[in-house]
Amino acid sequence: MTVLQKTITAILGKMSGINKSKRDFLTHVLCLFLIIRGKANFLHLGRYSDQYVESSFRLQFENYFDFSDFNTQLIKSHGSGHYVVAFDPTFIRKSGNKTPQIGRYWSGCSGRAERGLEAGVLAAIDVDNHTAFHIDAALTPNTEERQAQGISLVSHYVDVILWNREYLKSISNYLAVDAFFAKKEFIEPILQKTHLHIVSRLRDDANLRYLYQGKKKNGRGRPKQYAGKIDLKNPDLSQFNCSHEDETIAIYDAIVCCVFLKRKIRLAYTVYKKEGEGAKNRVKLYFCTDLQLPAWMIVTYYPLRFQEEFLLRDAKQFTGLQHCQARSQNKIEFHWNTALTAVNVAKVEHYLNVPKEQRNSFSMADVKTRLHNQFLIDRIFDISPMNGELSKNHPKILELLSLGCIAA
């Protein structure tokens, strides 16, 4: 058994309800996603596997597996312990008229809505190791399906987080999301139904008010609550605390009222200083619904959510995130979660197991090349005659030459 297989089986051993047949299949398929070259579809998986045929993969992918539990166990076993949860929808290229939930979704790469699928992906950002781990991915319903169910797109995103709240509870108290999610219909149900606080960013024209800090008046009437609207282009910095300042950045924080969220938030008014004559400073408005979280932590957590983009990039380029050829939602979600979980396993074995001072940047391309070469070497020894005598026309050599070929 390889080190990769030992890691996977050790995590599966911590989960309840996983029999030997299921454990063997999951170990095998996760290794295959890291080994094979080309498309990671059912046909290609069957060509590379020496244990299962194409139809076996199709049948197994229809069955439910709790990837959230597996990934949570993996994260807690091998991560640093300091995490922030991140959520981000990603566009998946897919053609065909019979694919469930196919429609037009926003593609950040193209900068426009395109026809395909969308996966809502939850990840745990390891703050100390500066990397992202996959937790769960769910298929986003298209416009027609959402209208039939009477839900909005934001409501679906909330549901994805609520489905995983028990696992998220053991990982972090903070959820980092981009500025799209800085809206009441997303934040309010998350705060009410989970333990999570939101770390996000506001628009440059957000409607904010200073809190009144003066002397309370005597007599009847409601006490004064606000001290005017914040001019974000020219704020009154006397109302803020300077949390941090150096040659490149200045962070000012204050507890303010966010009008459209109808709640108090901790605002981290962050100025990124530009060098050079005539250069203009950039201002970003980060915030958190936890009024006790220090501003410098808010500014640390929010940019870290970009580590999830690297996770998605690696899965799309190297573990076949966009290669699923199925018309079943169960199969599609199983494939997505397998592709993203395979990246988790690769990081654990080929990045986190290396001492921190000896680590280079994580390269999924190098990991896959090494694993593919190891696979070929192992297969050569497995099929070689025991006496070590080989000939060019030996049937076993011909079998090796045809490994992975379309017309094998």
Short mmCIF file of C-alpha atoms in Angstrom, two decimals, residues 67 162 180 201 220 262 310 340 367:
data_model
loop_
_atom_site.label_atom_id
_atom_site.label_comp_id
_atom_site.label_asym_id
_atom_site.label_seq_id
_atom_site.Cartn_x
_atom_site.Cartn_y
_atom_site.Cartn_z
CA PHE A 67 -17.23 14.34 1.34
CA LEU A 162 -26.53 25.60 6.28
CA PHE A 180 -21.32 40.14 -3.83
CA ARG A 201 -15.88 43.82 1.71
CA ARG A 220 -37.77 62.51 27.26
CA LYS A 262 -29.44 47.22 9.48
CA PHE A 310 -5.81 28.36 -6.45
CA LEU A 340 -11.34 18.75 -5.36
CA VAL A 367 2.82 16.21 -7.88
#
